[in-house]
Coordinates of C-alpha atoms in Angstrom, one line a residue:
Chain I
M1 CA 119.3 111.5 145.4
W2 CA 116.7 113.5 147.3
L3 CA 114.0 111.0 146.2
F4 CA 116.2 108.2 147.3
L5 CA 116.9 109.9 150.6
A6 CA 113.2 110.4 151.1
S7 CA 112.6 106.7 150.7
E8 CA 115.4 106.1 153.2
C9 CA 113.6 108.3 155.6
L10 CA 110.6 106.1 155.4
F11 CA 112.9 103.1 155.9
F12 CA 114.7 104.3 158.9
G13 CA 111.5 105.9 160.2
S14 CA 109.8 102.6 160.4
L15 CA 112.8 100.9 162.1
I16 CA 113.1 103.7 164.6
A17 CA 109.3 103.5 165.2
A18 CA 109.5 99.8 165.8
F19 CA 112.3 100.2 168.3
L20 CA 110.5 103.0 170.2
L21 CA 107.1 101.2 170.2
Y22 CA 108.5 98.0 171.6
R23 CA 110.9 99.7 174.0
G24 CA 108.8 99.6 177.1
T25 CA 107.3 96.2 176.4
A26 CA 110.7 94.7 175.6
Q27 CA 112.2 95.9 178.8
D28 CA 109.2 94.7 180.9
T29 CA 109.3 91.3 179.2
I30 CA 112.9 90.9 180.1
L31 CA 112.2 91.5 183.7
Q32 CA 109.2 89.3 183.7
T33 CA 111.1 86.5 182.1
R34 CA 113.8 86.8 184.7
D35 CA 111.3 86.6 187.5
Q36 CA 109.6 83.6 186.0
L37 CA 112.9 81.8 185.5
I38 CA 114.0 82.5 189.1
T39 CA 110.7 81.1 190.5
Q40 CA 111.4 78.1 188.3
G41 CA 114.6 77.6 190.1
L42 CA 117.3 79.2 188.0
T43 CA 120.0 81.4 189.6
L44 CA 120.0 85.1 188.8
E45 CA 123.0 84.6 186.4
Q46 CA 121.3 81.9 184.5
A47 CA 118.0 83.9 184.3
K48 CA 119.9 86.9 183.0
R49 CA 121.6 84.7 180.3
E50 CA 118.2 83.3 179.3
S51 CA 116.4 86.6 179.1
G52 CA 119.1 88.7 177.7
P53 CA 120.3 92.0 179.0
L54 CA 118.3 95.2 179.6
L55 CA 119.0 98.4 177.8
S56 CA 120.5 100.0 180.9
E57 CA 122.8 97.0 181.4
V58 CA 124.6 97.3 178.0
L59 CA 124.4 100.9 176.7
D60 CA 127.6 102.8 177.3
I61 CA 126.8 106.5 176.6
P62 CA 130.3 107.9 177.0
F63 CA 131.8 105.5 174.5
T64 CA 129.0 105.9 172.0
S65 CA 129.3 109.7 172.3
I66 CA 132.8 109.4 171.0
S67 CA 131.5 107.5 168.0
A68 CA 128.8 110.1 167.5
F69 CA 131.4 112.8 167.6
Q70 CA 133.5 111.1 165.0
L71 CA 130.5 110.9 162.6
L72 CA 129.6 114.5 163.2
M73 CA 133.1 115.6 162.5
S74 CA 133.0 113.5 159.3
S75 CA 130.1 115.7 158.1
V76 CA 132.3 118.7 158.7
T77 CA 135.1 117.3 156.6
M78 CA 132.6 116.3 153.9
V79 CA 131.5 119.9 153.6
L80 CA 135.1 121.0 153.4
A81 CA 135.7 118.4 150.7
L82 CA 132.8 119.8 148.7
A83 CA 134.0 123.4 149.2
A84 CA 137.4 122.4 148.0
I85 CA 136.3 120.7 144.8
Q86 CA 134.0 123.6 144.0
R87 CA 136.9 125.9 143.9
D88 CA 138.9 123.3 142.0
D89 CA 141.3 122.5 144.8
R90 CA 141.7 118.9 143.8
R91 CA 144.3 118.0 146.3
G92 CA 142.3 119.6 149.1
A93 CA 139.2 117.7 148.1
R94 CA 141.1 114.4 148.1
I95 CA 142.5 115.1 151.6
W96 CA 139.1 116.0 153.0
L97 CA 137.4 113.1 151.3
L98 CA 139.9 110.7 152.8
A99 CA 139.5 112.3 156.2
T100 CA 135.7 111.8 155.9
A101 CA 136.2 108.2 155.0
L102 CA 138.7 107.6 157.8
L103 CA 136.3 109.1 160.4
G104 CA 133.5 106.9 158.9
I105 CA 135.8 103.9 159.4
A106 CA 136.5 104.9 162.9
F107 CA 132.8 105.1 163.6
I108 CA 132.2 101.7 162.1
S109 CA 135.0 100.3 164.2
G110 CA 133.5 101.8 167.3
Q111 CA 130.1 100.3 166.5
A112 CA 131.7 96.9 165.8
F113 CA 133.5 97.0 169.1
E114 CA 130.4 98.1 170.9
F115 CA 128.3 95.3 169.3
T116 CA 130.8 92.6 170.2
E117 CA 130.7 93.9 173.8
F118 CA 126.9 93.7 173.8
H119 CA 127.1 90.2 172.4
Q120 CA 129.5 89.2 175.2
H121 CA 126.9 90.4 177.6
G122 CA 124.3 88.2 176.0
L123 CA 122.5 90.6 173.6
S124 CA 122.0 89.0 170.2
L125 CA 119.5 89.4 167.4
S126 CA 117.3 86.6 168.7
V127 CA 117.6 86.6 172.5
N128 CA 114.8 89.2 173.1
L129 CA 112.8 91.9 171.5
F130 CA 115.2 94.6 172.6
G131 CA 118.1 92.8 170.8
T132 CA 116.1 92.4 167.6
T133 CA 114.9 96.0 167.4
F134 CA 118.2 97.4 168.4
F135 CA 120.4 95.4 166.1
V136 CA 118.2 95.7 163.1
L137 CA 118.1 99.5 163.5
T138 CA 121.8 100.0 164.2
G139 CA 122.9 97.2 161.9
F140 CA 121.1 98.8 159.0
H141 CA 122.6 102.2 159.9
G142 CA 126.1 100.7 160.1
A143 CA 125.5 99.0 156.7
H144 CA 124.6 102.4 155.3
V145 CA 127.6 104.0 156.8
S146 CA 129.8 101.3 155.3
V147 CA 128.4 101.8 151.8
G148 CA 129.0 105.5 152.3
V149 CA 132.6 104.8 153.2
L150 CA 132.9 102.7 150.0
I151 CA 131.5 105.6 148.0
L152 CA 133.9 108.0 149.6
L153 CA 136.9 105.8 149.0
S154 CA 135.8 105.4 145.4
L155 CA 135.8 109.2 145.1
V156 CA 139.3 109.3 146.6
V157 CA 140.5 106.8 143.9
M158 CA 138.7 108.8 141.2
S159 CA 140.5 111.9 142.5
L160 CA 143.9 110.1 142.4
R161 CA 143.2 109.3 138.8
G162 CA 142.5 112.9 138.1
K163 CA 138.8 112.3 137.3
L164 CA 137.4 114.6 140.0
T165 CA 137.4 118.2 138.9
Q166 CA 135.3 121.3 139.4
A167 CA 133.3 120.4 136.4
N168 CA 132.0 117.2 137.9
S169 CA 131.8 118.5 141.5
L170 CA 128.1 117.4 141.4
T171 CA 129.5 113.9 142.1
V172 CA 131.0 115.0 145.4
E173 CA 127.8 116.9 146.2
L174 CA 125.6 113.8 145.8
A175 CA 128.0 111.8 147.9
G176 CA 127.8 114.5 150.5
L177 CA 124.0 114.4 150.5
Y178 CA 124.1 110.7 151.2
W179 CA 126.7 111.1 153.9
H180 CA 124.9 113.9 155.7
F181 CA 121.7 111.9 155.6
V182 CA 123.4 108.9 157.2
D183 CA 124.8 111.3 159.9
I184 CA 121.4 112.8 160.6
V185 CA 119.9 109.3 161.0
W186 CA 122.6 108.6 163.5
I187 CA 121.8 111.7 165.4
A188 CA 118.2 110.5 165.6
I189 CA 119.2 107.0 166.7
F190 CA 121.7 108.3 169.3
T191 CA 119.2 110.6 170.8
L192 CA 116.2 108.3 170.8
V193 CA 118.0 105.0 171.7
Y194 CA 120.8 106.1 173.9
L195 CA 120.1 109.5 175.4
I196 CA 116.4 109.5 176.0
Q197 CA 115.8 106.4 178.1
P198 CA 112.4 105.9 179.7
Chain E
K1 CA 85.0 107.2 119.5
P2 CA 87.0 108.6 122.4
L3 CA 86.5 107.2 125.9
F4 CA 83.0 108.4 127.0
G5 CA 83.0 110.4 130.2
Y6 CA 86.8 110.5 130.6
P7 CA 86.8 112.5 133.9
F8 CA 84.2 110.1 135.4
V9 CA 86.2 107.0 134.5
V10 CA 89.3 108.5 136.0
F11 CA 87.6 109.6 139.2
S12 CA 85.8 106.3 139.6
G13 CA 89.1 104.5 139.3
I14 CA 90.6 106.7 142.0
A15 CA 87.5 106.2 144.2
I16 CA 87.7 102.4 143.8
G17 CA 91.3 102.4 144.7
F18 CA 90.7 104.5 147.7
M19 CA 87.6 102.7 148.9
S20 CA 89.3 99.3 148.5
W21 CA 91.4 100.1 151.5
G22 CA 88.3 99.9 153.7
V23 CA 86.7 96.6 152.7
W24 CA 89.1 93.8 153.8
A25 CA 86.9 92.2 156.5
H26 CA 84.4 91.1 153.8
H27 CA 86.6 88.0 153.8
M28 CA 85.9 87.5 157.4
Y29 CA 82.1 87.8 157.8
T30 CA 82.0 84.3 159.3
V31 CA 84.7 84.5 161.9
G32 CA 82.6 86.2 164.5
L33 CA 83.4 89.9 164.3
G34 CA 79.9 90.8 165.4
T35 CA 77.1 92.6 163.6
V36 CA 78.5 96.1 163.7
A37 CA 81.8 95.2 162.0
N38 CA 80.1 93.0 159.5
S39 CA 77.6 95.6 158.6
A40 CA 80.2 98.3 158.2
F41 CA 82.3 96.2 155.9
G42 CA 79.2 95.0 154.1
I43 CA 78.2 98.6 153.3
S44 CA 81.7 99.7 152.2
T45 CA 81.9 96.6 149.9
I46 CA 78.6 97.3 148.3
L47 CA 79.5 100.9 147.8
I48 CA 82.5 99.9 145.7
A49 CA 80.1 98.6 143.1
V50 CA 78.9 102.1 142.4
P51 CA 82.0 103.6 140.8
T52 CA 82.6 100.2 139.1
G53 CA 79.2 100.5 137.5
V54 CA 80.0 104.0 136.4
K55 CA 83.1 102.8 134.6
I56 CA 81.2 99.9 132.9
F57 CA 78.4 102.2 131.7
N58 CA 81.1 104.6 130.3
W59 CA 82.7 101.8 128.4
L60 CA 79.4 100.8 127.0
A61 CA 78.7 104.4 126.0
T62 CA 82.0 104.5 124.3
L63 CA 80.9 101.7 122.1
W64 CA 77.5 103.0 121.5
G65 CA 77.1 104.8 118.1
G66 CA 80.7 104.2 117.2
S67 CA 81.8 102.5 114.0
I68 CA 82.9 99.1 115.3
S69 CA 85.1 96.6 113.4
I70 CA 85.0 93.2 115.2
R71 CA 88.5 92.2 115.5
T72 CA 90.2 90.2 118.2
P73 CA 91.1 93.0 120.6
L74 CA 87.5 94.2 120.6
L75 CA 86.2 90.6 121.1
M76 CA 88.5 90.2 124.1
A77 CA 87.2 93.6 125.4
F78 CA 83.6 92.4 125.0
G79 CA 84.6 89.2 126.8
F80 CA 86.1 91.3 129.6
I81 CA 83.1 93.6 130.1
S82 CA 80.5 90.8 130.0
M83 CA 82.5 88.4 132.3
F84 CA 83.5 91.2 134.6
I85 CA 79.9 92.3 135.0
I86 CA 78.8 88.7 136.0
G87 CA 81.8 88.5 138.4
G88 CA 81.0 91.8 139.9
L89 CA 77.3 91.0 140.4
T90 CA 78.1 87.8 142.2
G91 CA 80.5 89.9 144.2
V92 CA 77.7 92.0 145.3
M93 CA 75.9 88.8 146.3
H94 CA 78.9 88.0 148.5
S95 CA 78.9 91.5 150.0
M96 CA 75.5 90.8 151.6
V97 CA 76.6 89.5 155.0
V98 CA 73.7 87.0 155.5
S99 CA 74.0 85.7 151.9
D100 CA 77.7 85.3 152.4
Y101 CA 77.1 83.0 155.4
Q102 CA 76.0 80.4 153.0
Q103 CA 78.5 81.2 150.2
Q104 CA 81.7 81.6 152.3
D105 CA 84.3 78.9 151.7
T106 CA 82.2 77.3 149.0
Y107 CA 82.9 77.0 145.3
F108 CA 80.5 79.8 144.7
I109 CA 83.3 82.2 145.9
V110 CA 85.7 80.4 143.7
A111 CA 83.5 80.9 140.7
H112 CA 83.1 84.6 141.6
F113 CA 86.7 85.5 141.8
H114 CA 87.7 83.5 138.8
Q115 CA 85.0 85.3 137.0
V116 CA 86.5 88.7 137.9
L117 CA 90.1 87.5 137.6
F118 CA 89.8 85.6 134.4
G119 CA 87.0 87.7 132.9
G120 CA 88.6 90.9 134.1
A121 CA 92.3 90.4 134.2
I122 CA 92.9 87.7 131.6
F123 CA 90.6 88.9 128.9
G124 CA 91.9 92.4 129.5
L125 CA 95.4 91.0 129.2
F126 CA 94.8 89.3 126.0
A127 CA 93.0 92.3 124.6
G128 CA 96.1 94.3 125.4
I129 CA 98.4 91.8 123.9
Y130 CA 96.4 91.6 120.6
Y131 CA 96.2 95.4 120.5
W132 CA 99.8 96.3 121.3
F133 CA 101.6 93.3 119.8
P134 CA 102.0 95.1 116.5
K135 CA 103.5 98.1 118.2
V136 CA 106.0 96.0 120.2
T137 CA 107.0 93.6 117.5
G138 CA 106.1 95.3 114.3
R139 CA 103.8 92.4 113.3
L140 CA 100.1 91.9 113.7
L141 CA 98.8 88.8 115.4
N142 CA 96.8 86.7 113.0
D143 CA 93.2 87.9 113.5
K144 CA 91.5 84.7 112.3
I145 CA 93.4 82.5 114.8
G146 CA 92.8 85.2 117.3
Q147 CA 89.1 85.0 116.9
V148 CA 89.1 81.2 117.3
H149 CA 91.3 81.7 120.4
F150 CA 88.8 84.1 121.8
W151 CA 85.8 81.9 121.2
L152 CA 87.5 78.8 122.5
M153 CA 88.7 80.6 125.6
F154 CA 85.3 82.3 126.2
I155 CA 83.4 79.0 125.9
G156 CA 86.0 77.1 127.8
F157 CA 86.0 79.7 130.6
N158 CA 82.2 79.6 131.0
V159 CA 82.1 75.8 130.9
T160 CA 84.7 75.7 133.6
F161 CA 83.4 78.3 136.0
Q162 CA 79.7 78.6 135.7
P163 CA 79.2 75.0 137.0
M164 CA 81.2 76.1 140.1
M165 CA 78.5 78.5 140.9
I166 CA 76.1 75.6 141.0
L167 CA 78.5 73.5 142.9
G168 CA 79.0 76.2 145.5
L169 CA 75.3 76.5 146.1
L170 CA 75.1 72.7 146.3
G171 CA 77.5 73.0 149.2
M172 CA 80.8 72.0 147.8
P173 CA 83.5 73.5 150.1
R174 CA 86.8 75.1 149.0
R175 CA 90.2 73.8 149.5
I176 CA 89.5 70.1 149.3
Y177 CA 91.4 67.7 147.2
T178 CA 88.7 65.0 147.0
Y179 CA 85.1 64.4 147.9
P180 CA 82.8 61.3 148.3
E181 CA 80.5 60.2 145.6
G182 CA 76.8 60.7 145.6
L183 CA 76.8 64.3 146.9
G184 CA 75.5 65.5 143.5
W185 CA 78.8 67.2 142.7
D186 CA 80.3 64.7 140.3
V187 CA 78.7 65.8 137.0
W188 CA 79.5 69.5 137.3
N189 CA 83.1 68.9 138.4
M190 CA 83.6 66.8 135.3
V191 CA 82.0 69.5 133.2
A192 CA 84.4 72.0 134.7
T193 CA 87.4 69.8 134.0
L194 CA 86.4 69.6 130.3
G195 CA 86.1 73.4 130.2
A196 CA 89.6 73.7 131.7
F197 CA 91.0 71.6 128.8
L198 CA 89.2 73.9 126.4
I199 CA 90.9 76.9 127.9
A200 CA 94.2 75.1 127.7
T201 CA 93.6 74.4 124.0
S202 CA 92.8 78.0 123.4
V203 CA 96.0 79.2 125.1
L204 CA 98.0 76.7 123.0
L205 CA 96.4 78.2 120.0
F206 CA 97.4 81.6 121.2
I207 CA 101.0 80.5 121.6
Y208 CA 100.9 79.1 118.1
N209 CA 99.6 82.4 116.9
V210 CA 102.4 84.3 118.5
I211 CA 105.0 82.0 116.9
V212 CA 103.5 82.1 113.5
S213 CA 102.9 85.9 113.6
L214 CA 106.5 86.6 114.7
G215 CA 107.7 84.8 111.7
S216 CA 105.4 86.6 109.3
K217 CA 107.0 88.8 106.7
E218 CA 104.2 91.4 106.7
R219 CA 105.1 94.5 108.7
A220 CA 102.4 96.2 110.8
G221 CA 103.5 99.7 110.3
A222 CA 103.2 102.5 112.9
D223 CA 99.4 102.7 113.0
P224 CA 97.6 99.5 112.1
W225 CA 94.5 100.2 114.1
D226 CA 94.0 103.9 113.1
G227 CA 94.6 104.6 116.8
R228 CA 93.8 107.7 118.8
T229 CA 96.8 107.9 121.1
L230 CA 100.4 108.9 120.7
E231 CA 102.1 105.6 120.8
W232 CA 100.8 105.0 117.2
S233 CA 102.7 108.0 116.0
I234 CA 106.1 106.3 116.3
P235 CA 107.5 103.4 114.3
S236 CA 106.8 99.8 115.2
P237 CA 108.8 98.5 117.0
P238 CA 109.7 101.9 118.5
P239 CA 113.3 103.1 118.7
A240 CA 115.0 102.8 122.1
Y241 CA 114.4 106.5 122.9
N242 CA 110.7 106.3 121.8
F243 CA 110.1 109.9 120.9
A244 CA 112.7 112.0 119.1
T245 CA 111.2 115.2 120.4
I246 CA 108.6 115.4 123.2
P247 CA 105.3 115.9 121.3
T248 CA 103.3 119.1 121.9
V249 CA 99.7 118.1 122.5
H250 CA 96.6 120.2 122.0
H251 CA 94.0 117.6 122.8
R252 CA 93.5 114.6 125.0
D253 CA 93.8 112.2 122.1
D254 CA 96.2 114.4 120.2
F255 CA 97.2 111.9 117.6
W256 CA 93.6 111.5 116.4
H257 CA 93.3 115.2 115.9
R258 CA 96.5 115.2 113.9
K259 CA 95.0 112.7 111.5
Y260 CA 91.4 114.0 111.3
L261 CA 89.5 117.3 111.4
E262 CA 85.9 117.2 112.3
D263 CA 82.9 118.3 110.2
E264 CA 79.9 120.2 111.6
K265 CA 78.4 117.1 113.0
G266 CA 81.6 116.1 114.8
R267 CA 82.4 113.3 112.4
P268 CA 86.0 112.8 111.4
L269 CA 87.4 114.1 108.1
P270 CA 90.7 112.8 107.1
V271 CA 93.3 115.4 106.8
V272 CA 95.9 115.9 104.0
A273 CA 99.2 114.3 104.8
G274 CA 100.5 117.5 106.4
G275 CA 98.7 117.1 109.7
A276 CA 95.9 119.2 111.1
H277 CA 98.3 121.7 112.5
P278 CA 100.9 122.4 109.9
A279 CA 103.4 123.4 112.5
E280 CA 103.3 119.9 113.9
A281 CA 104.2 118.3 110.7
E282 CA 107.8 118.8 111.2
E283 CA 107.6 117.3 114.7
T284 CA 106.3 113.9 113.5
G285 CA 108.9 113.6 110.8
E286 CA 111.6 111.0 110.9
H287 CA 114.4 112.2 113.2
E288 CA 116.3 109.0 113.5
E289 CA 119.6 110.4 112.4
A290 CA 120.6 113.3 114.6
H291 CA 118.5 113.1 117.8
G292 CA 121.2 113.7 120.3
I293 CA 119.3 111.5 122.8
H294 CA 121.7 109.7 125.1
M295 CA 120.7 106.1 125.8
P296 CA 122.6 104.0 128.3
S297 CA 125.0 101.5 126.7
P298 CA 124.1 97.9 126.9
S299 CA 126.0 96.0 129.5
Y300 CA 126.4 92.5 131.1
W301 CA 127.4 93.8 134.5
P302 CA 123.8 94.0 135.8
V303 CA 123.7 90.3 135.5
I304 CA 126.6 90.0 137.9
C305 CA 124.8 92.3 140.3
A306 CA 121.7 90.1 139.9
I307 CA 123.8 87.0 140.9
G308 CA 125.2 88.7 144.0
L309 CA 122.0 90.0 145.6
P310 CA 120.2 86.6 145.8
T311 CA 123.3 85.1 147.2
V312 CA 123.1 87.6 150.0
A313 CA 119.5 86.9 150.6
F314 CA 120.1 83.1 150.5
G315 CA 122.9 83.6 153.0
L316 CA 120.6 85.6 155.3
I317 CA 118.2 82.6 155.4
Y318 CA 120.5 79.6 155.3
D319 CA 124.2 80.3 155.9
F320 CA 125.7 83.7 157.0
A321 CA 128.9 82.8 155.3
L322 CA 127.3 83.4 151.9
I323 CA 126.5 87.1 152.8
P324 CA 130.0 88.5 152.3
V325 CA 130.5 86.4 149.2
G326 CA 127.3 87.7 147.6
A327 CA 128.0 91.2 148.7
L328 CA 131.4 91.1 147.1
V329 CA 130.0 89.7 143.8
F330 CA 127.4 92.5 143.9
L331 CA 130.0 95.2 144.5
L332 CA 132.1 93.7 141.7
G333 CA 129.1 94.1 139.4
V334 CA 128.5 97.7 140.5
Y335 CA 132.0 98.8 140.0
G336 CA 132.3 97.0 136.7
W337 CA 129.1 98.5 135.5
A338 CA 130.1 102.0 136.6
L339 CA 133.6 101.9 135.2
E340 CA 132.7 100.3 131.9
P341 CA 133.4 102.7 129.0
A342 CA 130.3 103.7 127.0
T343 CA 129.9 102.1 123.7
E344 CA 127.6 104.7 122.1

């Protein structure tokens, strides 16, 4: 799992790097495109539609902070789940695993809502470079969280069947590693994309 | 004989790999990068020939003074070394920037890289196939057919690609599908075509050899070549777990030292069937019965996964609706595979 997570670091590292490297240029290009289109005779509204939105026009930090909080709390519940199964508290483990999964689902729902909002404002994968780098990065992260939720729900089902015990608590530990990794990537994304704006 | 100068060969290999990161613009001498860039890449490209030469001399030294039995794997290896040398030397000709100005985008380059790819990769590939076929399948490839295969392929290869050297210097460019008559290229192109058919014949002969040998009743046994390395210490074909116990090695080519002691002059002396180190004799025994090695059970579920993923990829390119379908099939495969009871 550690080796896999190392490769995931490389993966997300390159996506984050791409976003950061293009951040300045992407924003400048949007403004340039709008100016060009206005001189060509379009209205401001039309020019904005054509060029796509700026970072500052779509990002909603308060809302995303709540999503971030949900994901961070899910890491806490994950730790509690692992602690529970390690002391053979099977019911406790099941509850905390379910809680982690539910918080993960809440996070995904928040992301989905956010992204549809952005789409309403005209930000899509192909409208401008900001859209591409943003959606590829956060999209892949969301996909990773979804897979994590699937893993957690599978563990809950395993636990309901009595297959999760202290003896195979390693299973929960590995799932925990993956989940914490996904959370750490989110911390990186949230900080670099949302909080630190040039 | 063991590989001559083992550390040198290994370090040369590493050096080649590392230096090869710094030569790419030797494909671009003629685009107008300027003299500084061209010279820099010319130098780095020429320098790669040095470790390559080291390796070649070490291979030749490995052969020198050894007792050689000319069988197909060795013939293929000879083909490899000789053709690779020619290809490499023409490569050095290309690395000279001014010389490359004439050769770039001509058939001379085509001849060069086919020399290295065919001479290097393909002869090496066939050498490996003829050498390890008995280990993989438990049957030797017919050596007489193999030798005919080699000679047909070797002659065919040279008849195909040496004329391209001439054609290149006569000015025939790359990447054309036709050319006018009377440029002096007609004869050599025809010769090259004939050579290509020779190569095709030789490969058909090889395929025939594979089919005939697979049906042969004669078993190859664990060590048909009196090999030096550990793969020949296990049965042919090997069991799924390969080695029942991880072997303890005392030499670089440990298997050889289990079979042979050396006399005062370093010549091999066969050892009584207990092994050179009596303690190891137990290790190489047949441990098929109670090995306690867990192998994963066979399963059809991976095929389901393999159907799901390309559907996702296809969907990403052509129709987004396919993505959830493919993802679902993939997930089905994953869960089916994970929950399948073990059969062994």
